[in-house]
Each structure stands twice: as C-alpha cells, then as structure tokens.
Short mmCIF file of C-alpha atoms and ligand atoms in Angstrom, two decimals:
data_model
loop_
_atom_site.label_atom_id
_atom_site.label_comp_id
_atom_site.label_asym_id
_atom_site.label_seq_id
_atom_site.Cartn_x
_atom_site.Cartn_y
_atom_site.Cartn_z
CA MET V 1 67.36 -13.64 7.81
CA VAL V 2 66.37 -16.90 6.21
CA GLY V 3 66.71 -15.37 2.70
CA GLU V 4 70.46 -15.00 3.27
CA LYS V 5 70.83 -18.73 4.04
CA SER V 6 71.58 -21.12 1.24
CA PHE V 7 68.86 -23.75 0.85
CA ASN V 8 69.59 -26.72 3.10
CA LYS V 9 67.05 -29.55 2.83
CA HIS V 10 67.95 -30.76 6.32
CA ASP V 11 67.35 -27.35 7.90
CA ARG V 12 64.14 -27.86 9.94
CA GLY V 13 64.08 -24.11 10.77
CA LEU V 14 63.84 -23.21 7.10
CA PHE V 15 60.87 -25.55 6.56
CA GLU V 16 59.14 -24.19 9.67
CA TYR V 17 59.73 -20.65 8.39
CA ILE V 18 58.18 -21.55 5.03
CA LEU V 19 55.20 -23.30 6.64
CA ASP V 20 54.67 -20.31 8.93
CA ASN V 21 54.40 -18.00 5.95
CA ILE V 22 51.86 -19.75 3.78
CA PRO V 23 48.27 -18.47 3.91
CA ASP V 24 46.81 -21.90 4.93
CA SER V 25 46.85 -23.39 8.39
CA ILE V 26 49.03 -26.49 8.81
CA THR V 27 48.68 -28.93 11.72
CA VAL V 28 50.80 -32.05 12.12
CA VAL V 29 50.06 -34.74 14.73
CA ASP V 30 51.94 -37.92 15.62
CA LYS V 31 50.28 -41.32 15.36
CA ASP V 32 48.56 -40.81 18.77
CA GLY V 33 47.02 -37.50 17.82
CA THR V 34 49.47 -35.33 19.75
CA VAL V 35 50.16 -32.01 18.04
CA ILE V 36 53.80 -31.73 16.92
CA PHE V 37 53.48 -28.77 14.54
CA PHE V 38 51.04 -25.85 14.41
CA ASN V 39 51.90 -22.99 12.06
CA SER V 40 51.22 -19.33 12.73
CA THR V 41 48.24 -19.22 10.31
CA ALA V 42 46.70 -22.05 12.39
CA GLU V 43 47.19 -19.90 15.51
CA GLN V 44 45.17 -17.10 13.82
CA TYR V 45 42.44 -19.35 12.34
CA PHE V 46 41.80 -21.30 15.51
CA ALA V 47 42.72 -18.60 18.05
CA VAL V 48 44.98 -21.05 19.87
CA GLU V 49 48.61 -20.29 20.65
CA ARG V 50 51.26 -22.73 19.48
CA LYS V 51 52.83 -22.98 22.94
CA ASP V 52 49.48 -24.12 24.38
CA ILE V 53 48.68 -26.83 21.84
CA ILE V 54 52.06 -28.40 21.06
CA ASP V 55 52.43 -31.79 22.80
CA LYS V 56 48.71 -31.87 23.62
CA ASP V 57 46.09 -34.21 22.20
CA ILE V 58 44.32 -32.43 19.33
CA ARG V 59 40.95 -33.84 20.49
CA THR V 60 41.11 -31.79 23.72
CA PHE V 61 41.12 -28.59 21.62
CA PHE V 62 39.02 -29.66 18.61
CA PRO V 63 36.62 -32.54 19.37
CA ASN V 64 35.46 -32.53 15.71
CA ALA V 65 38.91 -32.37 14.11
CA ILE V 66 39.43 -34.68 11.15
CA LEU V 67 43.00 -35.71 11.98
CA PRO V 68 41.97 -38.40 14.55
CA ARG V 69 39.68 -39.89 11.85
CA VAL V 70 42.60 -39.88 9.38
CA LEU V 71 44.76 -41.81 11.89
CA GLU V 72 41.98 -44.22 12.73
CA ARG V 73 40.94 -45.03 9.15
CA LYS V 74 44.32 -44.40 7.49
CA THR V 75 42.55 -42.51 4.73
CA SER V 76 42.81 -39.03 3.27
CA PHE V 77 40.00 -36.48 3.35
CA TYR V 78 39.76 -33.65 0.85
CA ASN V 79 37.88 -30.36 1.00
CA ILE V 80 35.72 -31.03 4.05
CA TYR V 81 33.64 -28.05 5.17
CA ASN V 82 34.24 -27.41 8.88
CA SER V 83 33.45 -24.79 11.50
CA PRO V 84 36.21 -25.05 14.16
CA ARG V 85 34.64 -22.27 16.27
CA GLU V 86 31.65 -19.96 16.18
CA ASN V 87 31.57 -17.69 13.10
CA SER V 88 34.69 -19.28 11.64
CA TYR V 89 34.59 -21.59 8.61
CA VAL V 90 37.34 -23.61 6.95
CA ILE V 91 37.77 -26.07 4.14
CA SER V 92 40.00 -28.89 5.41
CA SER V 93 42.06 -31.61 3.77
CA ALA V 94 44.06 -34.15 5.77
CA VAL V 95 46.39 -36.99 4.88
CA PRO V 96 48.05 -39.78 6.89
CA LEU V 97 51.90 -39.68 7.06
CA TYR V 98 54.00 -42.85 6.74
CA ASP V 99 57.73 -43.60 7.28
CA LYS V 100 59.90 -45.20 4.63
CA LEU V 101 58.78 -48.65 5.76
CA GLY V 102 55.13 -47.75 5.37
CA ASN V 103 54.37 -47.42 9.10
CA LEU V 104 51.86 -44.80 10.12
CA ILE V 105 53.73 -42.02 11.94
CA GLY V 106 51.09 -39.30 12.07
CA GLY V 107 48.86 -37.01 10.02
CA LEU V 108 48.89 -33.57 8.41
CA ALA V 109 45.92 -31.25 8.00
CA ARG V 110 45.67 -28.17 5.85
CA ASP V 111 42.82 -25.75 6.47
CA ARG V 112 41.83 -22.80 4.30
CA ASP V 113 39.83 -20.00 5.90
CA ILE V 114 36.58 -19.38 4.01
CA THR V 115 34.86 -17.32 6.72
CA GLU V 116 34.66 -14.22 4.47
CA ILE V 117 33.34 -16.28 1.56
CA VAL V 118 30.69 -17.89 3.77
CA LYS V 119 29.67 -14.48 5.12
CA LEU V 120 29.48 -13.06 1.58
CA SER V 121 27.50 -16.07 0.42
CA ASP V 122 25.09 -15.62 3.38
CA LEU V 123 24.72 -11.99 2.43
CA LEU V 124 24.11 -12.96 -1.18
CA ASN V 125 21.47 -15.48 -0.11
CA LYS V 126 19.76 -12.89 2.05
CA THR V 127 19.92 -10.34 -0.79
CA GLN V 128 18.51 -12.90 -3.21
CA THR V 129 15.66 -13.68 -0.84
CA ASN V 130 14.93 -9.97 -0.47
CA LEU V 131 15.11 -9.54 -4.24
CA LEU V 132 12.69 -12.41 -4.78
CA GLN V 133 10.35 -10.84 -2.25
CA LEU V 134 10.61 -7.47 -4.00
CA GLU V 135 10.10 -9.09 -7.41
CA LYS V 136 6.96 -10.78 -6.07
CA GLU V 137 5.66 -7.51 -4.67
CA TYR V 138 6.57 -5.66 -7.87
CA SER V 139 4.79 -8.16 -10.11
CA LYS V 140 1.77 -8.00 -7.79
CA MET V 141 1.83 -4.20 -8.08
CA ALA V 142 2.53 -4.19 -11.83
CA SER V 143 -0.63 -6.16 -12.47
CA SER V 144 -2.71 -4.25 -9.95
CA GLY V 145 -5.30 -1.67 -10.83
CA GLU V 146 -3.27 0.90 -8.90
CA ALA V 147 -0.33 0.44 -11.28
CA TYR V 148 -2.58 1.36 -14.19
CA PHE V 149 -4.60 4.06 -12.46
CA SER V 150 -1.40 5.75 -11.33
CA LYS V 151 -0.41 6.07 -15.02
CA ILE V 152 -3.55 8.08 -15.71
CA ILE V 153 -2.70 11.58 -14.62
CA SER V 154 -4.68 14.79 -14.89
CA ASN V 155 -5.06 18.25 -13.41
CA SER V 156 -8.66 18.62 -14.48
CA THR V 157 -11.31 18.24 -11.77
CA ASN V 158 -13.74 16.73 -14.24
CA PHE V 159 -11.18 14.16 -15.42
CA ILE V 160 -10.17 13.27 -11.86
CA GLN V 161 -13.85 12.62 -11.11
CA ILE V 162 -13.93 10.24 -14.09
CA ILE V 163 -10.86 8.41 -12.77
CA ASN V 164 -12.48 8.06 -9.34
CA LEU V 165 -15.74 6.88 -10.89
CA CYS V 166 -13.85 4.15 -12.77
CA ARG V 167 -12.11 3.05 -9.58
CA ASN V 168 -15.46 2.86 -7.81
CA ILE V 169 -17.25 0.78 -10.43
CA ALA V 170 -14.25 -1.48 -11.15
CA LYS V 171 -15.34 -4.12 -8.63
CA SER V 172 -18.93 -4.27 -9.86
CA PRO V 173 -19.80 -6.82 -12.57
CA LEU V 174 -21.39 -4.14 -14.81
CA ASN V 175 -20.53 -3.95 -18.50
CA ILE V 176 -18.95 -0.61 -19.33
CA LEU V 177 -18.92 1.46 -22.49
CA LEU V 178 -15.99 3.87 -22.78
CA LYS V 179 -16.63 6.73 -25.15
CA GLY V 180 -13.90 9.03 -26.38
CA GLU V 181 -11.81 10.07 -29.34
CA SER V 182 -8.86 8.01 -30.48
CA GLY V 183 -5.86 8.24 -28.16
CA THR V 184 -7.75 9.58 -25.15
CA GLY V 185 -6.77 6.57 -23.04
CA LYS V 186 -9.78 4.24 -23.37
CA GLU V 187 -7.64 1.08 -23.36
CA LEU V 188 -5.61 2.38 -20.43
CA PHE V 189 -8.86 2.90 -18.49
CA ALA V 190 -10.16 -0.53 -19.51
CA LYS V 191 -6.98 -2.22 -18.20
CA ALA V 192 -7.04 -0.20 -14.99
CA ILE V 193 -10.67 -1.20 -14.37
CA HIS V 194 -9.92 -4.87 -15.07
CA TYR V 195 -6.88 -5.07 -12.77
CA GLU V 196 -8.71 -3.12 -10.06
CA SER V 197 -11.75 -5.41 -10.38
CA GLY V 198 -10.05 -8.32 -8.61
CA ARG V 199 -11.23 -10.66 -11.40
CA LYS V 200 -8.84 -13.59 -11.59
CA GLY V 201 -9.06 -14.21 -15.36
CA LYS V 202 -7.14 -12.41 -18.09
CA PHE V 203 -7.67 -9.04 -19.78
CA ILE V 204 -8.23 -9.90 -23.45
CA PRO V 205 -8.34 -6.96 -25.89
CA ILE V 206 -9.84 -7.31 -29.33
CA ASN V 207 -9.99 -4.60 -31.95
CA CYS V 208 -13.29 -5.05 -33.80
CA SER V 209 -12.18 -2.87 -36.72
CA ALA V 210 -8.90 -4.71 -37.29
CA ILE V 211 -10.22 -8.27 -37.69
CA PRO V 212 -11.25 -9.26 -41.22
CA ARG V 213 -14.99 -9.85 -41.34
CA GLU V 214 -14.57 -13.52 -42.41
CA LEU V 215 -12.39 -14.29 -39.38
CA PHE V 216 -14.43 -12.44 -36.82
CA GLU V 217 -16.67 -15.27 -35.78
CA SER V 218 -13.87 -17.82 -35.38
CA GLU V 219 -11.73 -15.29 -33.44
CA ILE V 220 -14.46 -14.41 -30.97
CA PHE V 221 -16.26 -17.72 -30.56
CA GLY V 222 -13.48 -20.19 -31.46
CA TYR V 223 -14.01 -23.34 -33.51
CA GLU V 224 -13.92 -27.13 -33.26
CA ALA V 225 -11.43 -29.33 -35.12
CA GLY V 226 -12.32 -29.49 -38.84
CA ALA V 227 -15.09 -26.89 -38.49
CA PHE V 228 -14.17 -25.37 -41.87
CA THR V 229 -11.50 -25.60 -44.55
CA GLY V 230 -8.23 -24.24 -43.18
CA ALA V 231 -9.27 -24.73 -39.56
CA LYS V 232 -6.52 -25.98 -37.23
CA ASN V 233 -6.67 -29.70 -36.53
CA GLU V 234 -6.91 -29.21 -32.81
CA GLY V 235 -9.58 -26.48 -33.04
CA LYS V 236 -9.16 -23.02 -31.48
CA MET V 237 -10.27 -21.30 -28.33
CA GLY V 238 -12.19 -18.08 -28.96
CA LYS V 239 -11.55 -14.74 -27.20
CA PHE V 240 -14.55 -15.28 -24.93
CA GLU V 241 -13.09 -18.51 -23.61
CA GLU V 242 -9.65 -16.87 -23.24
CA ALA V 243 -11.23 -14.14 -21.14
CA GLU V 244 -13.02 -16.63 -18.84
CA GLY V 245 -13.17 -15.17 -15.33
CA GLY V 246 -11.66 -11.93 -16.64
CA THR V 247 -12.49 -9.07 -19.00
CA LEU V 248 -13.03 -8.94 -22.75
CA PHE V 249 -12.17 -5.49 -24.10
CA LEU V 250 -14.07 -4.87 -27.34
CA ASP V 251 -12.31 -1.86 -28.84
CA GLU V 252 -13.99 -0.01 -31.75
CA ILE V 253 -17.23 -1.87 -30.96
CA ALA V 254 -19.15 0.23 -33.49
CA ASP V 255 -17.27 -1.63 -36.25
CA MET V 256 -18.57 -5.02 -35.22
CA PRO V 257 -20.20 -6.59 -38.32
CA LEU V 258 -23.99 -6.28 -38.12
CA GLU V 259 -24.56 -9.98 -38.89
CA LEU V 260 -22.48 -10.98 -35.84
CA GLN V 261 -24.20 -8.66 -33.43
CA PRO V 262 -27.09 -11.07 -32.65
CA LYS V 263 -24.54 -13.80 -31.79
CA LEU V 264 -22.72 -11.51 -29.41
CA LEU V 265 -26.03 -10.48 -27.90
CA ARG V 266 -26.96 -14.12 -27.31
CA ILE V 267 -23.73 -14.79 -25.45
CA LEU V 268 -24.31 -11.76 -23.26
CA GLU V 269 -27.89 -12.76 -22.56
CA ASP V 270 -27.38 -16.50 -21.98
CA GLY V 271 -23.84 -16.46 -20.56
CA VAL V 272 -22.85 -19.40 -22.78
CA VAL V 273 -20.58 -19.64 -25.80
CA THR V 274 -20.65 -22.23 -28.60
CA ARG V 275 -17.62 -22.83 -30.80
CA ILE V 276 -18.19 -22.92 -34.58
CA GLY V 277 -18.78 -26.51 -35.65
CA SER V 278 -19.84 -27.60 -32.18
CA ASN V 279 -23.16 -27.93 -30.46
CA LYS V 280 -21.66 -27.96 -27.00
CA GLN V 281 -22.45 -24.89 -24.98
CA LYS V 282 -19.86 -23.64 -22.55
CA LYS V 283 -20.80 -21.49 -19.60
CA ILE V 284 -18.74 -18.34 -19.37
CA ASP V 285 -18.20 -15.58 -16.85
CA VAL V 286 -16.76 -12.62 -18.77
CA ARG V 287 -17.10 -8.93 -18.10
CA ILE V 288 -17.35 -6.78 -21.21
CA ILE V 289 -15.76 -3.38 -21.49
CA SER V 290 -16.30 -1.89 -24.90
CA ALA V 291 -14.99 1.32 -26.41
CA THR V 292 -15.94 3.55 -29.27
CA ASN V 293 -15.22 6.94 -30.74
CA LYS V 294 -18.40 6.84 -32.81
CA ASP V 295 -21.93 7.89 -31.97
CA ILE V 296 -23.60 4.49 -31.67
CA ARG V 297 -27.07 6.01 -31.28
CA GLU V 298 -26.60 7.58 -34.71
CA LEU V 299 -25.56 4.17 -36.08
CA ILE V 300 -28.72 2.67 -34.57
CA THR V 301 -30.86 5.14 -36.50
CA GLN V 302 -28.98 4.09 -39.66
CA ASP V 303 -29.65 0.40 -38.85
CA LYS V 304 -25.91 -0.24 -38.55
CA PHE V 305 -25.98 -1.21 -34.89
CA ARG V 306 -28.55 -3.19 -32.94
CA MET V 307 -30.24 -1.29 -30.18
CA ASP V 308 -30.68 -4.39 -27.96
CA LEU V 309 -26.93 -5.07 -28.11
CA TYR V 310 -26.17 -1.43 -27.39
CA TYR V 311 -28.21 -1.55 -24.18
CA ARG V 312 -26.39 -4.71 -23.08
CA LEU V 313 -23.01 -3.08 -23.59
CA ASP V 314 -23.82 0.40 -22.36
CA VAL V 315 -24.85 -0.51 -18.83
CA PHE V 316 -22.47 2.10 -17.51
CA GLN V 317 -21.12 4.79 -19.81
CA ILE V 318 -17.93 6.73 -19.28
CA ASN V 319 -17.06 9.67 -21.46
CA ILE V 320 -13.40 10.49 -21.74
CA PRO V 321 -12.90 14.09 -22.85
CA PRO V 322 -10.43 14.96 -25.61
CA LEU V 323 -7.11 16.56 -24.68
CA ARG V 324 -8.10 19.92 -26.19
CA ASP V 325 -10.88 20.16 -23.59
CA ARG V 326 -8.41 19.73 -20.72
CA LYS V 327 -5.61 22.02 -21.76
CA GLY V 328 -4.23 22.03 -18.22
CA ASP V 329 -3.18 18.41 -18.75
CA ILE V 330 -0.95 19.19 -21.72
CA ALA V 331 2.00 20.45 -19.66
CA LEU V 332 1.50 17.76 -17.01
CA LEU V 333 1.48 14.92 -19.52
CA ALA V 334 4.22 16.44 -21.70
CA ASN V 335 6.58 16.69 -18.70
CA LYS V 336 5.71 13.15 -17.59
CA PHE V 337 6.43 11.73 -21.06
CA LEU V 338 9.60 13.85 -21.29
CA GLN V 339 10.89 12.36 -18.04
CA GLU V 340 9.96 8.85 -19.16
CA PHE V 341 11.75 9.08 -22.51
CA CYS V 342 14.84 10.81 -21.10
CA MET V 343 15.17 8.06 -18.49
CA GLU V 344 14.56 5.36 -21.07
CA GLN V 345 17.33 6.73 -23.27
CA GLY V 346 19.65 7.49 -20.39
CA ILE V 347 19.96 11.18 -21.26
CA SER V 348 19.71 14.12 -18.91
CA ILE V 349 16.32 15.76 -18.81
CA VAL V 350 15.76 18.20 -21.64
CA GLU V 351 13.54 21.21 -21.09
CA ILE V 352 10.36 22.22 -22.87
CA PRO V 353 10.55 26.01 -23.25
CA ASP V 354 7.51 28.29 -22.97
CA GLU V 355 7.38 29.00 -26.72
CA VAL V 356 6.89 25.25 -27.35
CA PHE V 357 4.20 25.06 -24.66
CA ASP V 358 2.48 28.03 -26.36
CA ILE V 359 2.31 25.94 -29.53
CA PHE V 360 1.11 22.86 -27.62
CA ASN V 361 -1.66 24.89 -25.98
CA GLN V 362 -2.87 26.21 -29.29
CA TYR V 363 -2.74 22.93 -31.19
CA SER V 364 -5.94 20.88 -31.51
CA TRP V 365 -4.40 17.43 -30.68
CA GLY V 366 -6.66 15.37 -32.94
CA GLY V 367 -4.71 12.25 -31.87
CA ASN V 368 -5.05 13.25 -28.20
CA VAL V 369 -2.65 11.87 -25.55
CA ARG V 370 -1.17 9.32 -27.99
CA GLU V 371 -0.21 12.16 -30.37
CA LEU V 372 1.30 14.23 -27.54
CA ARG V 373 3.32 11.22 -26.41
CA ASN V 374 4.62 10.63 -29.94
CA VAL V 375 5.55 14.31 -30.37
CA ILE V 376 7.55 14.28 -27.12
CA GLN V 377 9.23 11.00 -28.00
CA ARG V 378 10.29 12.28 -31.42
CA SER V 379 11.49 15.63 -30.03
CA VAL V 380 13.56 13.97 -27.29
CA VAL V 381 15.31 11.81 -29.90
CA ILE V 382 16.08 14.82 -32.12
CA ALA V 383 17.22 16.95 -29.14
CA SER V 384 19.54 14.19 -27.96
CA GLN V 385 20.93 13.58 -31.46
CA SER V 386 21.62 17.30 -31.93
CA GLY V 387 23.21 17.60 -28.48
CA LYS V 388 20.56 20.12 -27.30
CA ASP V 389 19.23 20.36 -23.76
CA LYS V 390 15.82 21.68 -24.76
CA ILE V 391 13.09 20.91 -27.27
CA GLU V 392 13.24 23.51 -29.99
CA LYS V 393 10.29 24.50 -32.16
CA GLU V 394 12.12 23.05 -35.19
CA PHE V 395 12.08 19.56 -33.62
CA LEU V 396 8.27 19.47 -33.71
CA PRO V 397 6.30 17.86 -36.55
CA TYR V 398 5.40 20.24 -39.38
CA GLU V 399 1.74 20.64 -38.40
CA LEU V 400 2.82 21.97 -34.99
CA GLN V 401 5.63 24.16 -36.34
CA ARG V 402 3.25 26.06 -38.58
CA ILE V 403 0.95 27.04 -35.71
CA LYS V 404 0.87 30.81 -35.43
CA ILE V 405 0.81 31.86 -31.85
CA ASP V 406 -2.21 33.99 -31.27
CA GLU V 407 -0.82 36.83 -29.16
CA ILE V 408 -4.16 37.57 -27.56
CA ASN V 409 -4.55 33.95 -26.61
CA LYS V 410 -1.11 34.11 -25.04
CA ILE V 411 -2.09 36.84 -22.63
CA ILE V 412 -5.70 35.97 -21.90
CA ASN V 413 -7.41 32.76 -21.07
CA ILE V 414 -10.33 32.79 -23.50
CA ASP V 415 -11.84 29.61 -22.03
CA GLU V 416 -12.04 31.22 -18.63
CA ILE V 417 -13.94 34.22 -20.03
CA VAL V 418 -16.15 32.28 -22.48
CA ASN V 419 -17.32 29.90 -19.78
CA SER V 420 -18.43 32.71 -17.47
CA ASP V 421 -21.70 34.66 -17.57
CA THR V 422 -19.92 37.69 -19.01
CA GLY V 423 -21.59 39.51 -21.91
CA LEU V 424 -19.64 40.52 -25.02
CA GLU V 425 -19.04 44.12 -23.90
CA GLU V 426 -17.65 43.15 -20.54
CA TYR V 427 -15.70 40.38 -22.21
CA LEU V 428 -14.03 42.84 -24.63
CA GLU V 429 -13.26 45.18 -21.71
CA LYS V 430 -11.52 42.32 -19.94
CA ILE V 431 -9.41 41.66 -23.02
CA GLU V 432 -8.59 45.40 -23.30
CA LYS V 433 -7.57 45.50 -19.64
CA ARG V 434 -5.31 42.44 -20.04
CA ILE V 435 -3.67 43.88 -23.17
CA ILE V 436 -2.94 47.19 -21.38
CA GLN V 437 -1.53 45.37 -18.34
CA LYS V 438 0.67 43.16 -20.52
CA THR V 439 1.94 46.13 -22.60
CA LEU V 440 2.79 48.07 -19.44
CA GLU V 441 4.65 45.07 -18.10
CA GLU V 442 6.62 44.73 -21.31
CA SER V 443 7.50 48.44 -21.38
CA LYS V 444 8.59 48.19 -17.73
CA ASN V 445 5.78 50.57 -16.68
CA ASN V 446 6.96 53.30 -19.04
CA LYS V 447 3.56 54.81 -19.91
CA ALA V 448 4.83 56.82 -22.89
CA LEU V 449 6.34 53.69 -24.40
CA ALA V 450 3.23 51.61 -23.68
CA ALA V 451 0.95 54.22 -25.31
CA LYS V 452 3.24 54.27 -28.34
CA SER V 453 3.24 50.51 -28.74
CA LEU V 454 -0.56 50.40 -28.29
CA LYS V 455 -0.81 53.22 -30.88
CA ILE V 456 -3.09 55.33 -28.64
CA PRO V 457 -2.60 58.86 -27.23
CA ARG V 458 -1.03 58.97 -23.79
CA ALA V 459 -4.20 60.63 -22.38
CA THR V 460 -6.30 57.68 -23.60
CA LEU V 461 -3.96 55.26 -21.84
CA TYR V 462 -4.31 57.26 -18.57
CA TYR V 463 -8.06 57.26 -18.94
CA LYS V 464 -8.25 53.48 -19.54
CA MET V 465 -5.83 52.75 -16.68
CA ASP V 466 -8.07 54.74 -14.43
CA LYS V 467 -11.22 53.03 -15.77
CA TYR V 468 -9.81 49.53 -15.20
CA GLY V 469 -8.13 50.39 -11.93
CA ILE V 470 -4.65 49.63 -13.26
CA SER V 471 -2.07 51.25 -11.06
CA ILE V 472 1.68 51.04 -11.35
CA ASP V 473 4.20 51.59 -8.61
N1 ATP B 501 -4.40 10.36 -18.90
C1 ATP B 501 -3.32 9.70 -19.38
N2 ATP B 501 -2.19 9.70 -18.67
C2 ATP B 501 -1.10 9.08 -19.14
N3 ATP B 501 -1.03 8.42 -20.32
C3 ATP B 501 -2.14 8.37 -21.06
C4 ATP B 501 -3.35 8.98 -20.63
N4 ATP B 501 -4.28 8.78 -21.56
C5 ATP B 501 -3.70 8.07 -22.54
N5 ATP B 501 -2.40 7.81 -22.25
C6 ATP B 501 -1.43 7.12 -23.10
O1 ATP B 501 -1.77 7.46 -24.46
C7 ATP B 501 -1.65 6.35 -25.33
C8 ATP B 501 -3.00 6.07 -25.99
O2 ATP B 501 -3.90 5.54 -25.01
P1 ATP B 501 -4.96 4.39 -25.36
O3 ATP B 501 -4.40 3.40 -26.33
O4 ATP B 501 -5.48 3.88 -24.07
O5 ATP B 501 -6.05 5.25 -26.12
P2 ATP B 501 -7.42 4.79 -26.81
O6 ATP B 501 -8.42 5.81 -26.47
O7 ATP B 501 -7.72 3.38 -26.43
O8 ATP B 501 -7.04 4.86 -28.35
P3 ATP B 501 -7.78 4.16 -29.62
O9 ATP B 501 -9.20 4.61 -29.60
O10 ATP B 501 -7.03 4.70 -30.79
O11 ATP B 501 -7.62 2.70 -29.44
C9 ATP B 501 -1.13 5.22 -24.48
O12 ATP B 501 0.28 5.21 -24.59
C10 ATP B 501 -1.55 5.61 -23.08
O13 ATP B 501 -0.70 5.01 -22.14
#
C-alpha cells in the first residue's frame, strides 16, 4: 500500500500512483511527441489502453491532439475545447516541459471530461428552444379569439346560440351593439369578437361614463401640440387613432355627451378623424363595438341620444341575458371560479355545499357574473383563512345570508312549470304532487309519518297518491 510508505520525492511509483488517482487525464510526451506517460483516467477518457499507446507517437492515436502544437510552438494552451472521439468532450490545457538548462524535453497535457456537461447543455438548449416555441404558441393562443371565447361558459341553449352568433359575425366588419346588464360579460364578448376577427390592430376599450365631459373630445379624437391650455407639447393620439386597424370598444355608450355625438357620427360616416387644433384629416379603419345596459330607444325619445348615431352603432345587436335568467349557469360558473381561485391561492379545492347553491339559485344577482365571481373569491379567502374545506353560509355577503330558502322552490322548478302551457289548476296539482313525493321520500315511504307531517288524514294521502299515480315499493 502506498499509504504505508513514507513520502519519498524520488519515488517515481508514488508519483505515478498519485497521477493515476486524480480525476483529470494526464498525458506526457517527449520532445518528439512519443507518449511516455498516460494515466488511468486518460485510458478511460480516450478509450485507449496504456500498454498500446506508451512509446508510440501521439499523432497516430489523436491527429488533432494539442501536444504536438505545444512542442512545435513552445507555447502553453489553456482550456481548449476538444472532442477526442465521437460523443466525448474535454477541456484541455497543455504546457511544454524544459530541463534545468532550459532545453525542451517534452510536453504535458491535462484534459478534463466535460461530456456530461455538454450533454446537459445540449439538453438545456433543446428545452429552451421548445420552451420558446411553446411560449410563442401560448402567446398566439392567449391573444386569439378562442382564448376569450373559451372563457365564456354556459349551459343554456339560448346563451350558447349567442356565443356561436358572436363567433360567426366576428370576422365581418359590422359594428356591433352589445346590450345587457352590468357584469353580464359584455366586455368579455367584445374582446372575444375582436381577437376572433383577425383584425391586426389593437382592442381599445373606453368607458364613456368614466371620462369627464371636458376631456372626452381630446381622449377620443386626440389633439395637436398647443391645441389648448394644458395640452401636451407633443400633442396626443386619440383612441380612434390608437385603435387603427383594430376595434374601439365604447362601453356605456348611452352616456356619451349629446354634444359629441355628431362628431362621432361624422367619423363613422366619413371614416376620417381630425385631431383638436388640426385641420388635417386622417383616414381610419376602426370597427366599433359598443355596449350599454340602458334602453337607447327610450333615450332617443327623450332627445338624449341621436337616432342617426344609434343606427350607425346598432348594425348588429346582441342581447346578453342576465344571470337570473340562466340559473343553470350559476353552478357551472361558481365551480369554475372556485377552481380558478383555489388554484391561484394554491389551496386544495373547497366545496360548495347544496345549501349554499340553494341560496345562489334564489338570489337575484343584480351584479350578474361579476357579482358571482366576487362572492366566490371572497368566500374562498374566508374558507382558507378559517381552515375550512367548504364554503359555509356564514362566509357569504350579508345580502345572500339573509335569503330565506323557499321550501317549495327547493322541491319544484317553478320556471319549468310557468313556461309551459299549464293552467293554474294543473299547475297547483303538479306542486301538490311534488310536495307529496318529497314528503314521502323524507319519511322513507312511511305513509303514516308523511300524512302526519303534511297534516292531512291518512285516507286523504292514499287518495291523492292514487290520483297522482304515486306508488311506493
Ligand atoms: N359567461 C361568462 N363566463 C365566464 N366569465 C364571465 C362570463 N360573463 C362574464 N364573466 C366575467 O365576469 C366579469 C364581468 O364581465 P364584463 O366586465 O365583461 O361585464 P360587462 O357586462 O362588460 O360589465 P359592465 O357593464 O359593468 O362593464 C369578468 O370578470 C368576466 O370575465
């Protein structure tokens, strides 16, 4: 064992042992390029056995080796990237060796295997290329109409028809008027239509009720430098110009100041816009999608909205129904928002129990989908803070908590009956039948118990069961 030997600087065996046990390959050649030392790491790196290479010219094994260059030029090389054989990569350094008198006696090369690093770096490059490709595809998808349309979900046949109608007219140049209560998704539809339209320009939203009347004109039409006191030196591009080649979304259009309506009409009719303080007309290609929750026809009769402008904007009208008229969507949307918020906050999915859905179904949802979304968001936060795995009634806003569940509504679907041709008598009979069925279910088909809870004689219950064809096993 070498470890038992005392260190003897003249012991060549000891030095060979040390050189054989370092993780780098070491090759020594004499001044003619003949290999005189080749350590065991070199044998592994280069897949050449020591007995085969010793006393041979290094060039016959490695035509590209750097040692011959070291001997020729009497210079050192550091950290040269080299591939001695297929799929094997090393970083090499080599120095000339001199005797005490300064005569060249040979050269020494040290190679470090970086094959794994090169392979990992290749893999990383490939992964990065794939990632870039995916990012490109994602950003294409994220700004596609499909990305927006897929956010609009519904169970209602009528609503699905509206979605399909919007998809179909998206590519046409027609101006669209979206009508619907606040929070029904008008802006979401407008974006979906724009991105589906294939128009290259931007989607520019503008809320007509939020801009102060004095600023309206400069916001929409833009202005030239020094057009008025307080104007920016360089002038400002108006929303129409920003939306060039794209879509201008005029939200709350009914609130557009009456005195500006003729100017908007002129742009729509002539297809040109003129900045304030300028007499230069600029041609524009902008599609208008406007939205309102007001009855514009009523405003026309009150002289608050110009009829000619209305007809320009309302080339194609889409009515988005309120959430209370598509009750089937409440559970669908609530569960979608629940999933979204739980994922966003990194918490496991909480459940919405039936008693909370009963409240949701009875609530009028004046703020529509936006209100439902907010209620779910708030409830998820409270549930997570209180360590609960379901949304409890107490987590809901006060106006929802105080809803009294109408028991009849719970067991019958009034909408289904009201919307049929049924007369009142038949309608009441249907309710009576459903109540009897439900009571029997709850009393586990114990007729005596059911009659007691319905506060009717047992004989009456038998008679009504017979009349409505209710049988129990
Ligand atoms: N059918 C739907 N599916 C999924 N999310 C919806 C749907 N409808 C609306 N939302 C969401 O509800 C919120 C309100 O929608 P949006 O702002 O489009 O309504 P709006 O009708 O334009 O409201 P307002 O009239 O107040 O401007 C948004 O977060 C939107 O993503």
